[in-house]
Coordinates of C-alpha atoms in Angstrom, one line a residue:
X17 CA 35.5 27.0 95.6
X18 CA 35.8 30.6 96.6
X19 CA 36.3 29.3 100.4
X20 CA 38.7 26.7 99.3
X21 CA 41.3 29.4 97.3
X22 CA 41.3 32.0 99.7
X23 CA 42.0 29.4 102.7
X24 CA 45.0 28.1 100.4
X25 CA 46.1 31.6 99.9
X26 CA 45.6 32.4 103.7
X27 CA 48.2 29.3 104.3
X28 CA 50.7 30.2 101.8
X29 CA 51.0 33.6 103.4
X30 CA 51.6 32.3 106.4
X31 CA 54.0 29.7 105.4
X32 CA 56.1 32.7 103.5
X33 CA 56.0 34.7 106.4
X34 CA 57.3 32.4 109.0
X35 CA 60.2 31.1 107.0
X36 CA 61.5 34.6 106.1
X37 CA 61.5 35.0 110.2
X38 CA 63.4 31.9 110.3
X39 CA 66.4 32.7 109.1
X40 CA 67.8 34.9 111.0
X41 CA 67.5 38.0 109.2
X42 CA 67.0 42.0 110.8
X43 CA 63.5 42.8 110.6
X44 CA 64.4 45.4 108.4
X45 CA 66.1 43.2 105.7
X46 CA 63.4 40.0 106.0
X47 CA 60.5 42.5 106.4
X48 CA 58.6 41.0 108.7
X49 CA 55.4 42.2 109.7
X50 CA 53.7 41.4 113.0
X51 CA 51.6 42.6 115.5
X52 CA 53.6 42.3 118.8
X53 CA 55.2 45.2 119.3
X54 CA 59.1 45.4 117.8
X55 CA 61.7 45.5 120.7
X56 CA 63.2 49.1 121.0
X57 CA 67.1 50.1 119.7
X58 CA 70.1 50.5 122.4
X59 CA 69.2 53.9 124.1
X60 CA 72.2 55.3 122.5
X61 CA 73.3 58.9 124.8
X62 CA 73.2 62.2 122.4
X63 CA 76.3 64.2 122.8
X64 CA 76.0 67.4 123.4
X65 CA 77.1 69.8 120.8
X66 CA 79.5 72.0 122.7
X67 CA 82.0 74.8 121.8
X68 CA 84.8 72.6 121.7
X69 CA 83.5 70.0 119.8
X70 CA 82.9 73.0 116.6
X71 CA 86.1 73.6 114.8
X72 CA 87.1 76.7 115.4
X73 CA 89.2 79.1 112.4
X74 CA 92.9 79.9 113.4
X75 CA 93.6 83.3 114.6
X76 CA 95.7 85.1 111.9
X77 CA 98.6 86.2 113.7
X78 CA 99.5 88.8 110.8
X79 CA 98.6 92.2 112.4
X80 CA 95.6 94.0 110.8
X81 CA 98.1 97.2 111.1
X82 CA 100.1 95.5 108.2
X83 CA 98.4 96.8 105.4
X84 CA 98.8 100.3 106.6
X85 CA 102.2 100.0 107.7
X86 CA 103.8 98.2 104.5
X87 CA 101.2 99.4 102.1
X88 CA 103.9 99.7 99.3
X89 CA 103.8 95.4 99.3
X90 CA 99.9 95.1 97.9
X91 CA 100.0 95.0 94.5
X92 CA 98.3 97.8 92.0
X93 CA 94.8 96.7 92.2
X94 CA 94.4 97.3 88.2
X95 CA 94.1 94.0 86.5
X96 CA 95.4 95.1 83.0
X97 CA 98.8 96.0 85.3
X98 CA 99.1 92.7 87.5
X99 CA 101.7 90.2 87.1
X100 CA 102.1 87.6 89.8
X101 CA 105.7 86.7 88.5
X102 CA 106.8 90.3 88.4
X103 CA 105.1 90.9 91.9
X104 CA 106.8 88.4 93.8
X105 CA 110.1 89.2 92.7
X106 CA 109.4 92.8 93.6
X107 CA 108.3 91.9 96.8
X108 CA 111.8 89.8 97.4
X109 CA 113.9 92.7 96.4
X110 CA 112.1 94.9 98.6
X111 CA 112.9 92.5 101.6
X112 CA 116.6 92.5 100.6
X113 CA 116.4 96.3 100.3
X114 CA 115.2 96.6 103.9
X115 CA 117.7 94.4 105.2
X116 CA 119.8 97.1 104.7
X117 CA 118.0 100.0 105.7
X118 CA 115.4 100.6 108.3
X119 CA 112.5 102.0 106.4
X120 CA 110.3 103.3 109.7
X121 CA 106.0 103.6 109.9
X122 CA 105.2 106.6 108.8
X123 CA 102.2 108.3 107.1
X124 CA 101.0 111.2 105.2
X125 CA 101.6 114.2 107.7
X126 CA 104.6 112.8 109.7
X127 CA 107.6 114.8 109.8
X128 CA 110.2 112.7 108.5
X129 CA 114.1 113.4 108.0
X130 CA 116.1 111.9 104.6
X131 CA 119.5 111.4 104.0
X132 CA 120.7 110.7 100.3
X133 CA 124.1 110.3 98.4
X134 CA 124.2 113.4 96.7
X135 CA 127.7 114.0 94.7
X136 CA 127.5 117.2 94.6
X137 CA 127.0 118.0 98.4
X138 CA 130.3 118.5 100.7
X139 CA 130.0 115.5 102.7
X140 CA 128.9 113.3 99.9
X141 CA 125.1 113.4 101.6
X142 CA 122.6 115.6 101.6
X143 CA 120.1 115.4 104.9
X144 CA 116.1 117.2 104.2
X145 CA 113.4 117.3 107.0
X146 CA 110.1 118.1 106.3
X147 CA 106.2 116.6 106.1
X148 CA 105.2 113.7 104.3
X149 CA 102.5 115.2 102.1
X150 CA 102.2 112.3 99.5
X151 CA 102.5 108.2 99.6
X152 CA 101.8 106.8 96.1
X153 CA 102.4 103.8 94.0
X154 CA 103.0 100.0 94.6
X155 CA 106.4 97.8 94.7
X156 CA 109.7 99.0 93.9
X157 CA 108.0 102.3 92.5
X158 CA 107.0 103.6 95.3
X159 CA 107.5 107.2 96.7
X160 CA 106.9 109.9 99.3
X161 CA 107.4 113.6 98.8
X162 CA 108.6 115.8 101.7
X163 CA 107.5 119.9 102.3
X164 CA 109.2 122.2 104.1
X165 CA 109.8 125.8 103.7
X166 CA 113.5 127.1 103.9
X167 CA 114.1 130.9 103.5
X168 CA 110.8 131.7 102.7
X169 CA 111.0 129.4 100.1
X170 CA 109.1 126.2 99.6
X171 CA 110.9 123.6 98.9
X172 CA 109.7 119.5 97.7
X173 CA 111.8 116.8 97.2
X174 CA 110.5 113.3 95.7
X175 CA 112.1 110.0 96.9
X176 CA 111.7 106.3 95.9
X177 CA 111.6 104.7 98.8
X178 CA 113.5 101.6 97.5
X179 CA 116.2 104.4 96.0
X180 CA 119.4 102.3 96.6
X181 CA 120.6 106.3 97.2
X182 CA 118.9 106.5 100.1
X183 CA 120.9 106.3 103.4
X184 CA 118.5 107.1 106.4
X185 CA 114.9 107.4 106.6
X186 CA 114.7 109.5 110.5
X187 CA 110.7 109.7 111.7
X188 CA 110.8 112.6 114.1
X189 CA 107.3 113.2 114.4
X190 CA 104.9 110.3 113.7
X191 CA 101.6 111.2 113.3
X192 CA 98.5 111.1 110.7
X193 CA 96.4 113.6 109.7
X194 CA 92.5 114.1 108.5
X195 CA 92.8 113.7 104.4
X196 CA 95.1 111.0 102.5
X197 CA 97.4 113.5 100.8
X198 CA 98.7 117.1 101.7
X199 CA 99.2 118.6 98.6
X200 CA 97.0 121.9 99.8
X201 CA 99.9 122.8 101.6
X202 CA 101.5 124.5 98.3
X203 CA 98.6 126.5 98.8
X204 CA 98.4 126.9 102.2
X205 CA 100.0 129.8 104.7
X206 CA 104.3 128.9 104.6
X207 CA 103.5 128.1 108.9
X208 CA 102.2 124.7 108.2
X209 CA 105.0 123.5 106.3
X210 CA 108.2 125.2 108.1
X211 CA 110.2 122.9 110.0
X212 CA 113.3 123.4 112.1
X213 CA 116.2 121.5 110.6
X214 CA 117.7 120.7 113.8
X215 CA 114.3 119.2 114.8
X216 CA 114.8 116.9 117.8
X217 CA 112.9 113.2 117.4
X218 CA 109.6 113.1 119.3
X219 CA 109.7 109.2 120.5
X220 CA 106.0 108.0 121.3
X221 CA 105.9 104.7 124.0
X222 CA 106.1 101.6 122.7
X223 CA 102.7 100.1 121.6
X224 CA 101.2 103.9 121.4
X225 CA 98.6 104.5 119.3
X226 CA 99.7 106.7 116.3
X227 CA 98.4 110.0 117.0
X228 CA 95.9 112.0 114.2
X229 CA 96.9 115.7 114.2
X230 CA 93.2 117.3 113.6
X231 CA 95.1 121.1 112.7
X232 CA 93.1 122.5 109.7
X233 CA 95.1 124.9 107.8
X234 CA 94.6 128.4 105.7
X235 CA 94.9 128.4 102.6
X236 CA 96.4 131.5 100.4
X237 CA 94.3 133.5 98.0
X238 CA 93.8 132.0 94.5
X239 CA 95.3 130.8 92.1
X240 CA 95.4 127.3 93.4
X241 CA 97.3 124.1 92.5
X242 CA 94.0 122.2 92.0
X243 CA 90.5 123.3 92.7
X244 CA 90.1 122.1 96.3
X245 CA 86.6 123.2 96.2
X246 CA 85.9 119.5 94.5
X247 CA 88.2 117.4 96.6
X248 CA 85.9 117.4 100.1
X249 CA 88.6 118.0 101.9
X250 CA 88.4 117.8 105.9
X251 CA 92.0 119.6 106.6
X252 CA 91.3 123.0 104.6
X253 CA 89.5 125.9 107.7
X254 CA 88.5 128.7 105.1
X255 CA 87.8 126.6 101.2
X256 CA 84.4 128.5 101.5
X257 CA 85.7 132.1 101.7
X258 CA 87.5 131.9 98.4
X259 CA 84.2 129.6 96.6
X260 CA 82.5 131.7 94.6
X261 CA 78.7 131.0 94.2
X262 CA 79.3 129.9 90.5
X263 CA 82.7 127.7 91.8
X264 CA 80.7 125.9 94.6
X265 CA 77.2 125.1 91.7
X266 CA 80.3 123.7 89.4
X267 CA 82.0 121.7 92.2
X268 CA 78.4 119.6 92.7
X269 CA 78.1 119.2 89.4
X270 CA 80.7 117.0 89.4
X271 CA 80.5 115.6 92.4
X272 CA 79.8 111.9 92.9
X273 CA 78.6 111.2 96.2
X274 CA 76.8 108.2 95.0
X275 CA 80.3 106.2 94.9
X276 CA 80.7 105.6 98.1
X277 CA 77.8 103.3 97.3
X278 CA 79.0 101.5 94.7
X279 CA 80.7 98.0 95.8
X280 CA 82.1 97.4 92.5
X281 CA 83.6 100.4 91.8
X282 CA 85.1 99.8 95.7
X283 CA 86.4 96.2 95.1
X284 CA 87.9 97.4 91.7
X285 CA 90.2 100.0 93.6
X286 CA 91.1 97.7 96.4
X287 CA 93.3 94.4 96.6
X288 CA 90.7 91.5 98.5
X289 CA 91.4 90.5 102.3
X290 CA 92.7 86.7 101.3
X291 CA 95.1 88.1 98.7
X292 CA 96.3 90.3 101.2
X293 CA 96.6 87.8 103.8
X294 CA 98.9 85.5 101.2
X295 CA 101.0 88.4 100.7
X296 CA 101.3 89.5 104.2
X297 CA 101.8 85.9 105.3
X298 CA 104.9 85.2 102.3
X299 CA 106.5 88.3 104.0
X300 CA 105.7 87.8 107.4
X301 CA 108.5 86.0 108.9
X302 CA 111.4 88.4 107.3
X303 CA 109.5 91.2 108.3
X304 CA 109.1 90.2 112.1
X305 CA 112.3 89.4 113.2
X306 CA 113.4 93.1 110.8
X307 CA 110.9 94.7 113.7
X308 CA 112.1 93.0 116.4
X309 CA 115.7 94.2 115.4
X310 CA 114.5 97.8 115.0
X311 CA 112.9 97.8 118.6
X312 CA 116.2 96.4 120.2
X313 CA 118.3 99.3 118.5
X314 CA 115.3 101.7 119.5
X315 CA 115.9 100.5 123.3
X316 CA 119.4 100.8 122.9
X317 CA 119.3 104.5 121.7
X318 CA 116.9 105.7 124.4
X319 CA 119.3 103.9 127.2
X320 CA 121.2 106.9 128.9
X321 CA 123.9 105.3 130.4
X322 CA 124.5 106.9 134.1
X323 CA 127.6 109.3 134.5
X324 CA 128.2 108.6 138.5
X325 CA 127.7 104.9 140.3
X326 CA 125.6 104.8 143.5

């Protein structure tokens, strides 16, 4: 009996096996299992994985200069003050403004000069030259004061820079310097903030790099304006002559050296690379073809025309 039922079984296999084959079916769908050897798949050619086949990203044709240049468009990085309705509107009226007047590059430590409406001058305007010792503030509230030291007398004048006052912004000496802001220079001897008033433009080749004027200046005995002592400054020559012992313990005490360390604290003060991209790409376009206007006039002014004809 045994025999008998596993000879049956052995038949019925067979008989199951064969007429799944029959039909027709893949091997993989009918599952069926031989010994012969299955036939091999299409040789099917691997491609290559080349450069070109990789999607590349698209080169961001704002330039990286931007946020330097037109630092007044980034918003205040402070969330409790952000308001993206507010900002873009801002940013419009700022476009509009400088449709109107050429507002030049220029930094902390340029030499700039200004000319206002002022009602009580004779001609109506009122023209100051001087350094840029301050840039501060975002949007339409953003300023720049001027030094310079007239008659022995040191004189500072605070502009908006989107004043609708404002007549001509002049950059007669563009240039950078080693620390963000100049204020030191209240302190400082009057030489490093005296300015001719008749001061000639200084006009740097196109596509120049903007040149970092590494002069460290002296500063007056104290009192001071602030206690520079704590401000790690790289611009000051003699800070350590006038540091006491007592001063200098005070100025480590609270000093934080550790923040340079501290990403947070870093992304908190600073306005994220796409954000600025999205602002600097809205604005782009307006503020192009405003350059490319400001470099034909700047051609035009530095044409001489000749007096006699060959």
């Amino acid at each position: 009996m045994n025999y008998l039922y596993r000879n049956n079984s052995a038949n019925r296999i067979v008989w199951l096996m064969k007429t799944l084959c029959s039909e027709g079916l893949p091997a993989s769908t009918a599952r069926c299992y031989s010994t012969k050897l299955a036939p091999e798949p299409p040789h099917v050619p691997k491609v290559a994985s080349t450069a070109s086949n990789v999607p590349t990203e698209r080169k961001s044709i704002i330039p990286p200069n931007y946020r330097y240049v037109y630092q007044e468009f980034l918003p205040d990085p402070k969330v409790e003050w952000r308001n993206s309705v507010r900002e873009k509107l801002e940013r419009k009226d700022m476009l509009d403004r400088r449709a109107n007047i050429d507002i030049p590059e220029f930094y902390v430590g340029s030499v700039v000069a200004v000319t206002s409406s002022d009602p009580h001058a004779e001609n109506k305007t009122a023209r100051f030259v001087g350094v840029c010792i301050l840039r501060e503030k975002c949007g339409l509230r953003a300023r720049f004061i001027v030094r310079n030291v007239i008659d022995h007398q040191g004189i500072e004048i605070s502009y908006d820079l989107y004043d609708p006052t404002l007549q001509k912004i002049e950059v007669l000496r563009l240039e950078k310097r080693l620390d963000e802001n100049l204020l030191y220079l209240r302190d400082a001897l009057d030489e490093y903030s005296t300015f001719d008033v008749n001061m000639e433009p200084e006009i740097l080749p196109e596509g120049a790099p903007v040149p970092i004027n590494d002069v460290k200046v002296v500063l007056k005995p104290r009192p001071w304006y602030a206690r520079w002592e704590r401000h790690n400054l790289q611009g000051v020559a003699n800070i350590d002559e006038h540091t006491n012992e007592r001063k200098r313990r005070k100025a480590e005490a609270v000093a934080t050296p550790w923040e340079k360390y501290d990403l947070m604290k870093e992304y908190r003060r600073t306005i994220p690379e796409e954000e600025q991209k999205e602002i600097f790409t809205e604005i782009y376009s307006q503020i192009h073809s405003l350059e490319l206007a400001r470099k034909k006039m700047k051609r035009k002014r530095t044409f001489v025309k000749p007096t006699k004809l060959a």
